[in-house]
Amino acid sequence: MRILTLWLHYIRTSLIRHMEFRAQFFVNVALGFVWLGFMFFTAHLFFLHTNEIHGWTEIEVDILITSWAIVGSCVQAFFWAGLSEMTAQITNGRFDFYFVRPVHALWQIIFSRFQPAQVVEMCAYGILLVLFLAHSAIDVTFIGLTIYIALLFCALLIRLSILLMLETLSFWFVNIENVKYLYYSIVDVGRYPTVIFRSAEVLFLTVIPIAYLGNVQTLFLVGEESWQLLIATLLVTVISVSVATGFFHWGARRYSSASS
Amino acid sequence: MSSRSLNWSLLKTSVKIDMHYRFRVLIWMAMSAIWVMVYPVVWLAVYGDRTELSGFSRSDLLTYFIGILVMEYLAQSYVDEDMHEEIREGKISALLLKPVHFVRYFFFVHIGYKLLPLGVYAVLITLGVSVLDIPFSLPTQWYTLPVFACTVVIGHLIAYNLKMILACAAFWIEEAEPLRVLYWIVCNLFMGWMGPLVFFPLWFQQLSTHLPWQYTAYFPIMIFLENVTVGAMTYGIAVSVVWLGIAVAVRHVVVRYSIRRYNAVGS
């Protein structure tokens, strides 16, 4: 309960801060829509030359991109601003503050900042998903939708784990603020059907779990589900979260502040 | 210190910084490589059983994306990222006091930053083409390489000047990040980062001919691939020179007026 109150307090202070720069908020919302247009333009470009890519039709790819983007904007809204600052804070020693407060450092890093513009973006993606499903012949069942939402939550945890693992590298390497761009380039692969990567698909289903950031969810939604895939997703999520938090704790033990 | 030795010192300093922060350089390289490797895979999936698409063979496509990877370092500029932070945090004050103009300073510093990754890429690409037998189309005409080199230089100067104009936005607005992201999207679309522009709709191709970005990557690579006629090559070079002139003139004015607005953090 105390944690929830603290999180709501973080949300409130972030909102107040963002409302001070209202123009910035609208610019970020507008930028989100430009980004959305860019992603669908890319997908449309591929389908100018073909009707399907390794069995994936255009509408299925659109659903894949939307699913991928819903999770992406959720990460951006609730977790990105705090986590992506980790490298800079470790480099300049401000990370000390997280350890002296009576709440777990990792919890503070993940939940301390909130970006409201990305919530608008997330809602837009949600509406788009409904529109895509309405215009397709896909028959969505209640169970299918429930599993889809649960799998989106798994995708969220996997994304956070990837970001946390990359940011944790800052405990060993100095001045690597660019690691957040590496995160973008890694997760960006997840907005394409991973089947096109042929032999690398195995890699994306195991070591670098980007197949679970949108591909698996879309397969379940379009009715190409398999129980093996569902179990694999749950398993990969648990492993990713465990490895990421374990890696963070291991790295945190090395932390000696910037000036000490 | 003479002008040449000053430039040389700036270059050397950047290389030394790169050598010190090797992991940071590795991250940049990995990031570019991942981004550039994804598109050819997607396009090859689009090819399906076809041997060519809009006049592009599979070998041309792979050469094109290797070219994009190299052009990312040869012709593109990321001066806006550094300058944005320097202006926001007031660190540019120190730079304004130095006996070298910051436009020149960043130009040579950023060229220096490219040398180490380019060297590594040169080795990796040579190994990939010779050992792993990755299909790679080499030019056959004697004039291709000199013209390619000229267009790379022009492309880099266009990119640098445009990015310098963009970087100056930080003198005027508190948070220029959205503007930078917007520029990134437009630039990537028109420079041919996602794929050869011949794969794009006709209206897009026609529009991109009149814009500066394709001359910073797509055009030089098409020259390397010998996929342009002599007439189109001449026209392209003429347009890129005009864009270079415009970019330099606008950058000159923008930098001049931007510095006047600067009042440093805390002052």
XYZ file of C-alpha atoms in Angstrom:
527
model
C 0.000 0.000 0.000
C 2.863 2.350 0.934
C 4.536 1.558 -2.388
C 1.333 2.292 -4.307
C 0.945 5.635 -2.543
C 4.535 6.492 -3.392
C 4.012 5.536 -7.043
C 0.893 7.708 -7.255
C 2.907 10.525 -5.724
C 5.590 10.061 -8.410
C 2.881 10.139 -11.096
C 1.409 13.323 -9.607
C 4.737 15.162 -9.439
C 5.602 14.068 -12.980
C 2.227 15.333 -14.204
C 2.712 18.692 -12.486
C 6.158 18.963 -14.042
C 4.859 18.136 -17.512
C 1.927 20.522 -17.218
C 4.398 23.334 -16.656
C 5.601 22.720 -20.204
C 2.274 22.222 -21.964
C 3.630 23.057 -25.419
C 6.190 20.311 -24.937
C 3.396 17.871 -24.104
C 1.533 18.635 -27.343
C 4.737 18.493 -29.373
C 5.455 15.054 -27.939
C 1.916 13.871 -28.725
C 2.250 15.160 -32.294
C 5.630 13.490 -32.616
C 4.083 10.223 -31.475
C 1.637 10.406 -34.376
C 4.437 11.195 -36.844
C 6.301 8.151 -35.538
C 3.154 6.074 -35.944
C 2.835 7.250 -39.571
C 6.491 6.404 -40.199
C 6.063 2.820 -38.965
C 2.979 2.123 -41.046
C 4.485 3.808 -44.098
C 7.451 1.419 -43.783
C 5.172 -1.611 -43.609
C 3.084 -0.350 -46.508
C 6.245 0.128 -48.555
C 7.137 -3.564 -48.305
C 3.635 -4.585 -49.353
C 3.809 -2.408 -52.468
C 5.996 -5.170 -53.886
C 4.409 -8.302 -52.472
C 1.136 -9.632 -51.063
C 2.682 -11.503 -48.178
C 6.002 -11.854 -46.412
C 6.671 -15.447 -45.364
C 2.949 -16.039 -44.822
C 2.274 -12.697 -43.082
C -0.327 -10.523 -44.801
C -0.340 -6.721 -44.585
C -3.123 -6.601 -41.988
C -1.298 -9.137 -39.830
C 1.886 -7.057 -40.018
C -0.166 -3.962 -39.111
C -1.515 -5.789 -36.055
C 2.016 -6.903 -35.207
C 3.311 -3.321 -35.402
C 0.392 -2.050 -33.316
C 0.878 -4.710 -30.626
C 4.598 -3.978 -30.564
C 3.906 -0.242 -30.318
C 1.313 -0.531 -27.518
C 3.928 -2.148 -25.303
C 6.602 0.254 -26.520
C 4.561 3.332 -25.661
C 3.677 1.826 -22.263
C 7.407 1.448 -21.510
C 7.992 5.007 -22.729
C 5.154 6.351 -20.593
C 5.806 4.688 -17.266
C 9.367 3.403 -17.148
C 11.623 4.942 -19.815
C 12.389 8.345 -18.310
C 13.642 6.834 -15.049
C 15.498 3.828 -16.459
C 17.193 5.665 -19.322
C 18.744 8.122 -16.857
C 20.463 5.356 -14.952
C 23.669 5.533 -17.000
C 24.073 9.268 -16.501
C 23.337 8.969 -12.783
C 25.889 6.210 -12.304
C 28.476 8.207 -14.263
C 28.023 11.423 -12.279
C 27.459 9.788 -8.889
C 23.850 10.881 -8.393
C 22.901 7.225 -8.183
C 23.871 7.409 -4.486
C 20.468 8.926 -3.678
C 18.664 5.760 -4.702
C 20.564 3.743 -2.118
C 20.011 6.045 0.830
C 16.221 6.202 0.497
C 14.053 3.662 2.344
C 12.694 2.115 -0.874
C 14.465 -0.411 -3.087
C 16.747 1.376 -5.579
C 15.512 -0.619 -8.575
C 11.900 0.178 -7.767
C 12.691 3.900 -7.630
C 14.574 3.848 -10.937
C 11.767 2.063 -12.722
C 8.796 3.971 -11.314
C 10.109 7.417 -10.482
C 9.227 9.175 -13.750
C 6.117 9.317 -15.886
C 5.556 10.769 -19.379
C 1.867 11.559 -20.048
C 2.271 12.201 -23.793
C 3.045 8.524 -24.325
C -0.233 7.543 -22.660
C -2.061 9.415 -25.434
C 0.102 7.515 -27.925
C -0.741 4.226 -26.237
C -4.477 4.963 -26.465
C -4.090 5.830 -30.162
C -2.434 2.463 -30.783
C -5.248 0.756 -28.866
C -7.859 2.421 -31.096
C -5.850 1.493 -34.178
C -5.769 -2.133 -33.079
C -9.554 -2.185 -32.735
C -9.882 -0.623 -36.205
C -7.518 -3.159 -37.764
C -9.410 -6.026 -36.163
C -12.753 -4.573 -37.305
C -11.505 -4.329 -40.899
C -10.045 -7.804 -40.970
C -11.692 -11.199 -41.145
C -10.051 -12.184 -37.866
C -12.496 -13.669 -35.380
C -11.378 -12.613 -31.910
C -12.643 -14.753 -29.031
C -12.816 -13.680 -25.395
C -10.197 -16.255 -24.399
C -7.984 -15.214 -27.310
C -8.198 -11.558 -26.269
C -7.490 -12.381 -22.617
C -4.396 -14.377 -23.560
C -3.348 -11.589 -25.938
C -3.504 -8.989 -23.131
C -1.616 -11.319 -20.773
C 1.051 -11.797 -23.443
C 1.327 -8.032 -23.922
C 2.124 -7.830 -20.218
C 4.852 -10.457 -20.751
C 6.212 -8.346 -23.636
C 6.303 -5.348 -21.303
C 8.350 -7.276 -18.746
C 10.729 -8.599 -21.407
C 11.256 -5.096 -22.820
C 11.963 -3.754 -19.350
C 14.398 -6.589 -18.729
C 16.316 -5.834 -21.948
C 16.484 -2.134 -21.060
C 17.536 -2.836 -17.480
C 20.276 -5.245 -18.570
C 21.693 -2.717 -21.031
C 21.559 0.133 -18.511
C 23.181 -2.070 -15.859
C 26.298 -2.253 -18.056
C 26.995 1.290 -16.797
C 28.294 -0.221 -13.556
C 31.225 -1.586 -15.554
C 31.629 0.842 -18.463
C 31.867 4.609 -18.167
C 30.111 7.123 -20.398
C 27.764 4.787 -22.252
C 24.662 6.973 -22.446
C 24.245 5.729 -26.015
C 23.168 2.340 -24.666
C 19.552 3.566 -24.818
C 19.867 3.809 -28.596
C 21.128 0.242 -28.676
C 17.960 -0.739 -26.791
C 15.876 0.951 -29.509
C 17.704 -0.836 -32.304
C 17.371 -4.232 -30.586
C 13.661 -4.004 -29.792
C 12.978 -2.433 -33.197
C 13.681 -5.830 -34.782
C 10.588 -7.107 -32.954
C 8.218 -5.120 -35.156
C 8.949 -7.394 -38.119
C 7.815 -11.018 -38.415
C 10.774 -12.876 -36.913
C 10.212 -15.776 -39.328
C 11.964 -13.713 -42.034
C 15.222 -13.914 -40.113
C 15.350 -17.672 -40.823
C 18.138 -19.240 -38.720
C 18.358 -16.176 -36.472
C 14.736 -16.767 -35.449
C 15.920 -19.369 -32.920
C 18.138 -16.682 -31.409
C 15.172 -14.307 -31.190
C 13.099 -16.976 -29.452
C 15.760 -17.737 -26.858
C 18.843 -15.598 -26.149
C 17.555 -12.223 -27.412
C 13.809 -12.669 -26.835
C 12.479 -10.091 -29.291
C 10.056 -12.556 -30.896
C 7.938 -12.125 -27.762
C 7.553 -8.363 -28.172
C 4.743 -8.546 -30.729
C 5.071 -11.621 -32.927
C 3.717 -14.157 -30.446
C 0.872 -11.856 -29.385
C -0.209 -11.340 -33.009
C -0.116 -15.074 -33.718
C -2.490 -15.654 -30.803
C -4.793 -12.886 -31.920
C -5.042 -14.119 -35.518
C -5.757 -17.645 -34.334
C -2.403 -19.298 -35.045
C -1.768 -19.986 -31.395
C 0.076 -22.918 -29.916
C 0.251 -23.883 -26.258
C 3.966 -24.544 -26.570
C 4.443 -20.918 -27.576
C 2.364 -19.721 -24.636
C 4.439 -21.747 -22.178
C 7.643 -20.572 -23.885
C 6.544 -16.936 -23.518
C 5.824 -17.328 -19.812
C 9.111 -19.144 -19.290
C 11.150 -16.561 -21.221
C 9.453 -13.746 -19.282
C 10.344 -15.293 -15.924
C 13.939 -15.967 -17.042
C 14.347 -12.455 -18.512
C 13.091 -10.729 -15.374
C 15.220 -12.960 -13.113
C 18.380 -12.470 -15.175
C 17.850 -8.699 -15.460
C 17.213 -8.136 -11.751
C 20.051 -10.519 -10.814
C 22.375 -8.687 -13.192
C 21.344 -5.343 -11.699
C 22.030 -6.512 -8.151
C 25.388 -7.908 -9.208
C 26.259 -4.618 -10.887
C 25.005 -2.529 -7.949
C 27.510 -4.282 -5.708
C 30.276 -2.777 -7.851
C 28.936 0.750 -7.502
C 31.332 3.012 -5.634
C 29.936 6.467 -6.496
C 31.630 8.888 -8.873
C 33.687 10.859 -6.398
C 34.602 8.295 -3.772
C 49.369 26.989 -33.743
C 48.777 26.873 -37.492
C 45.315 26.168 -38.857
C 46.341 22.763 -40.200
C 47.970 21.601 -36.992
C 44.934 22.761 -35.026
C 42.651 20.656 -37.232
C 45.023 17.724 -36.881
C 45.054 18.106 -33.084
C 41.258 18.094 -32.955
C 41.179 14.922 -35.068
C 43.793 13.212 -32.903
C 41.985 14.165 -29.691
C 38.744 12.600 -30.946
C 40.483 9.384 -31.918
C 42.100 9.243 -28.476
C 38.723 9.774 -26.791
C 37.287 6.983 -28.947
C 40.157 4.704 -27.984
C 39.525 5.472 -24.330
C 35.760 4.888 -24.488
C 35.990 1.807 -26.699
C 32.817 0.244 -25.367
C 30.866 3.373 -26.238
C 32.167 3.170 -29.825
C 31.282 -0.511 -29.915
C 27.714 0.317 -28.874
C 27.366 2.899 -31.669
C 28.698 0.387 -34.173
C 26.459 -2.426 -32.952
C 23.466 -0.114 -33.072
C 24.109 0.992 -36.653
C 24.866 -2.570 -37.735
C 21.624 -3.949 -36.257
C 19.536 -1.221 -37.855
C 21.193 -1.590 -41.221
C 21.107 -5.407 -41.183
C 17.375 -5.633 -40.528
C 16.258 -3.851 -43.699
C 18.091 -6.071 -46.218
C 16.651 -9.144 -44.489
C 13.131 -7.728 -44.773
C 13.685 -6.695 -48.389
C 15.120 -10.105 -49.292
C 11.949 -11.631 -47.812
C 9.970 -9.277 -50.051
C 12.023 -10.462 -53.072
C 10.747 -14.002 -52.458
C 11.714 -16.065 -55.515
C 12.439 -13.018 -57.674
C 16.046 -12.351 -58.637
C 15.558 -8.594 -58.873
C 13.216 -5.848 -57.728
C 12.931 -2.492 -59.552
C 16.250 -3.195 -61.308
C 18.016 -4.144 -58.055
C 19.580 -7.606 -57.955
C 20.096 -9.342 -54.592
C 23.813 -8.593 -54.830
C 23.066 -4.903 -55.521
C 20.766 -4.821 -52.505
C 23.426 -6.213 -50.172
C 26.034 -3.822 -51.586
C 23.536 -1.000 -51.130
C 23.060 -1.707 -47.435
C 26.795 -2.200 -46.844
C 27.080 1.220 -48.503
C 24.433 2.658 -46.170
C 26.365 1.332 -43.182
C 29.575 2.967 -44.421
C 27.802 6.184 -45.447
C 26.367 6.397 -41.963
C 29.930 7.162 -40.864
C 31.344 8.724 -44.024
C 28.633 11.217 -44.837
C 26.250 11.555 -41.897
C 26.767 13.894 -38.980
C 25.547 13.726 -35.398
C 26.836 17.100 -34.288
C 23.333 18.115 -33.159
C 23.372 15.537 -30.370
C 26.588 16.874 -28.802
C 25.728 20.516 -29.322
C 22.240 20.117 -27.914
C 23.648 19.056 -24.546
C 26.485 21.610 -24.619
C 24.008 24.461 -25.154
C 21.405 23.206 -22.684
C 23.922 22.749 -19.898
C 25.835 25.925 -20.717
C 29.045 24.019 -21.446
C 29.323 25.744 -24.806
C 30.475 28.883 -22.957
C 33.935 27.356 -22.663
C 33.923 26.574 -26.363
C 32.942 30.123 -27.290
C 36.026 31.405 -25.479
C 38.416 29.178 -27.421
C 40.323 30.621 -30.384
C 38.519 28.260 -32.755
C 34.970 28.682 -33.998
C 32.687 25.941 -32.714
C 31.491 25.123 -36.259
C 35.042 24.221 -37.206
C 35.732 22.607 -33.837
C 32.800 20.199 -34.089
C 33.533 19.492 -37.753
C 37.000 18.101 -37.078
C 36.101 16.517 -33.756
C 33.296 14.574 -35.435
C 35.463 13.469 -38.326
C 37.873 12.163 -35.709
C 35.084 10.187 -34.048
C 34.361 8.425 -37.335
C 37.881 7.185 -38.009
C 37.983 4.286 -35.548
C 34.554 2.815 -36.493
C 35.327 3.246 -40.183
C 38.596 1.369 -39.791
C 36.832 -1.488 -37.978
C 34.056 -1.588 -40.582
C 36.609 -1.632 -43.422
C 38.227 -4.731 -41.915
C 34.873 -6.433 -41.186
C 33.439 -5.739 -44.645
C 36.628 -6.926 -46.371
C 36.553 -10.118 -44.296
C 32.827 -10.589 -44.915
C 33.130 -10.178 -48.665
C 36.306 -12.218 -49.114
C 35.950 -14.963 -46.473
C 32.184 -15.339 -46.082
C 31.606 -14.679 -49.789
C 28.905 -12.030 -49.242
C 27.753 -10.830 -52.698
C 29.220 -7.384 -53.363
C 29.002 -5.340 -56.585
C 32.205 -3.454 -57.408
C 32.324 -0.552 -59.897
C 33.661 -1.262 -63.387
C 34.135 2.259 -64.819
C 37.348 4.208 -64.100
C 35.515 7.400 -63.169
C 33.114 5.835 -60.658
C 35.359 5.914 -57.589
C 36.556 9.554 -58.000
C 32.961 10.747 -58.603
C 31.790 8.645 -55.638
C 34.470 10.244 -53.420
C 33.365 13.735 -54.528
C 29.707 13.021 -53.762
C 30.635 11.598 -50.352
C 32.477 14.833 -49.480
C 29.581 16.986 -50.733
C 27.120 14.716 -48.898
C 29.027 15.024 -45.659
C 29.201 18.808 -45.925
C 25.453 19.019 -46.619
C 24.667 16.721 -43.685
C 27.007 18.591 -41.355
C 25.621 22.016 -42.203
C 22.000 20.875 -41.934
C 22.704 19.252 -38.580
C 24.475 22.393 -37.383
C 21.339 24.408 -38.254
C 19.265 21.858 -36.351
C 21.679 21.973 -33.399
C 21.246 25.749 -33.185
C 17.562 25.174 -32.342
C 18.791 24.505 -28.801
C 19.750 28.201 -28.576
C 16.108 29.135 -29.163
C 14.037 26.432 -27.479
C 14.519 24.668 -24.161
C 13.819 21.138 -25.376
C 14.912 20.511 -28.961
C 14.765 16.710 -28.708
C 11.376 16.323 -30.526
C 12.708 18.435 -33.379
C 15.735 16.171 -33.614
C 13.569 13.043 -33.680
C 11.387 14.579 -36.381
C 14.463 15.427 -38.429
C 15.761 11.886 -37.933
C 12.537 10.427 -39.349
C 12.485 12.755 -42.383
C 16.200 12.313 -43.009
C 16.035 8.507 -42.808
C 13.091 8.361 -45.159
C 14.657 10.543 -47.846
C 18.292 9.459 -47.579
C 17.406 5.877 -48.486
C 18.165 4.332 -45.108
C 15.150 2.005 -45.256
C 15.833 0.846 -48.767
C 16.748 2.054 -52.242
C 14.483 4.952 -53.188
C 13.519 3.114 -56.414
C 11.451 0.818 -54.152
C 9.403 3.829 -53.012
C 6.295 5.220 -54.761
C 7.035 7.412 -57.787
C 5.795 10.630 -56.124
C 8.198 9.990 -53.248
C 11.125 9.446 -55.620
C 10.342 12.666 -57.484
C 10.041 14.611 -54.250
C 13.297 13.248 -52.863
C 15.214 14.379 -55.987
C 14.554 17.982 -55.007
C 15.408 17.548 -51.333
C 18.950 17.458 -49.880
C 18.904 14.181 -47.961
C 19.292 11.669 -50.770
C 22.595 13.359 -51.657
C 23.978 12.408 -48.243
C 23.686 8.635 -48.784
C 21.482 7.276 -51.568
C 22.997 9.232 -54.448
C 26.656 8.384 -53.693
C 25.766 4.698 -53.287
C 23.869 4.671 -56.600
C 26.977 6.123 -58.229
C 29.092 3.382 -56.636
C 26.625 0.784 -57.955
C 26.729 2.478 -61.392
C 22.952 2.602 -61.326
C 22.719 6.183 -62.631
C 23.201 7.502 -66.147
C 25.853 10.168 -66.823
C 23.068 12.738 -67.301
C 21.416 11.882 -63.995
C 24.822 11.900 -62.303
C 25.606 15.403 -63.575
C 22.159 16.633 -62.582
C 22.480 15.057 -59.135
C 25.892 16.612 -58.519
C 24.575 20.020 -59.631
C 21.565 19.776 -57.278
C 23.742 18.635 -54.391
C 26.157 21.547 -54.925
C 23.189 23.955 -54.900
C 21.951 22.370 -51.649
C 25.434 22.642 -50.179
C 25.471 26.364 -50.996
C 22.032 26.844 -49.419
C 22.968 24.810 -46.327
C 26.220 26.754 -45.778
C 24.502 30.131 -46.231
C 21.601 29.288 -43.903
C 23.958 27.762 -41.330
C 26.088 30.920 -41.405
C 23.082 33.164 -40.706
C 21.522 30.839 -38.110
C 24.772 30.407 -36.152
C 25.369 34.169 -36.136
C 21.915 34.995 -34.789
C 21.839 32.039 -32.394
C 25.037 33.039 -30.596
C 23.571 36.481 -29.946
C 20.722 34.855 -28.034
C 22.989 32.729 -25.882
C 23.131 33.735 -22.231
C 24.496 30.536 -20.611
C 23.003 28.536 -17.799
C 23.175 30.317 -14.464
C 24.255 33.682 -15.795
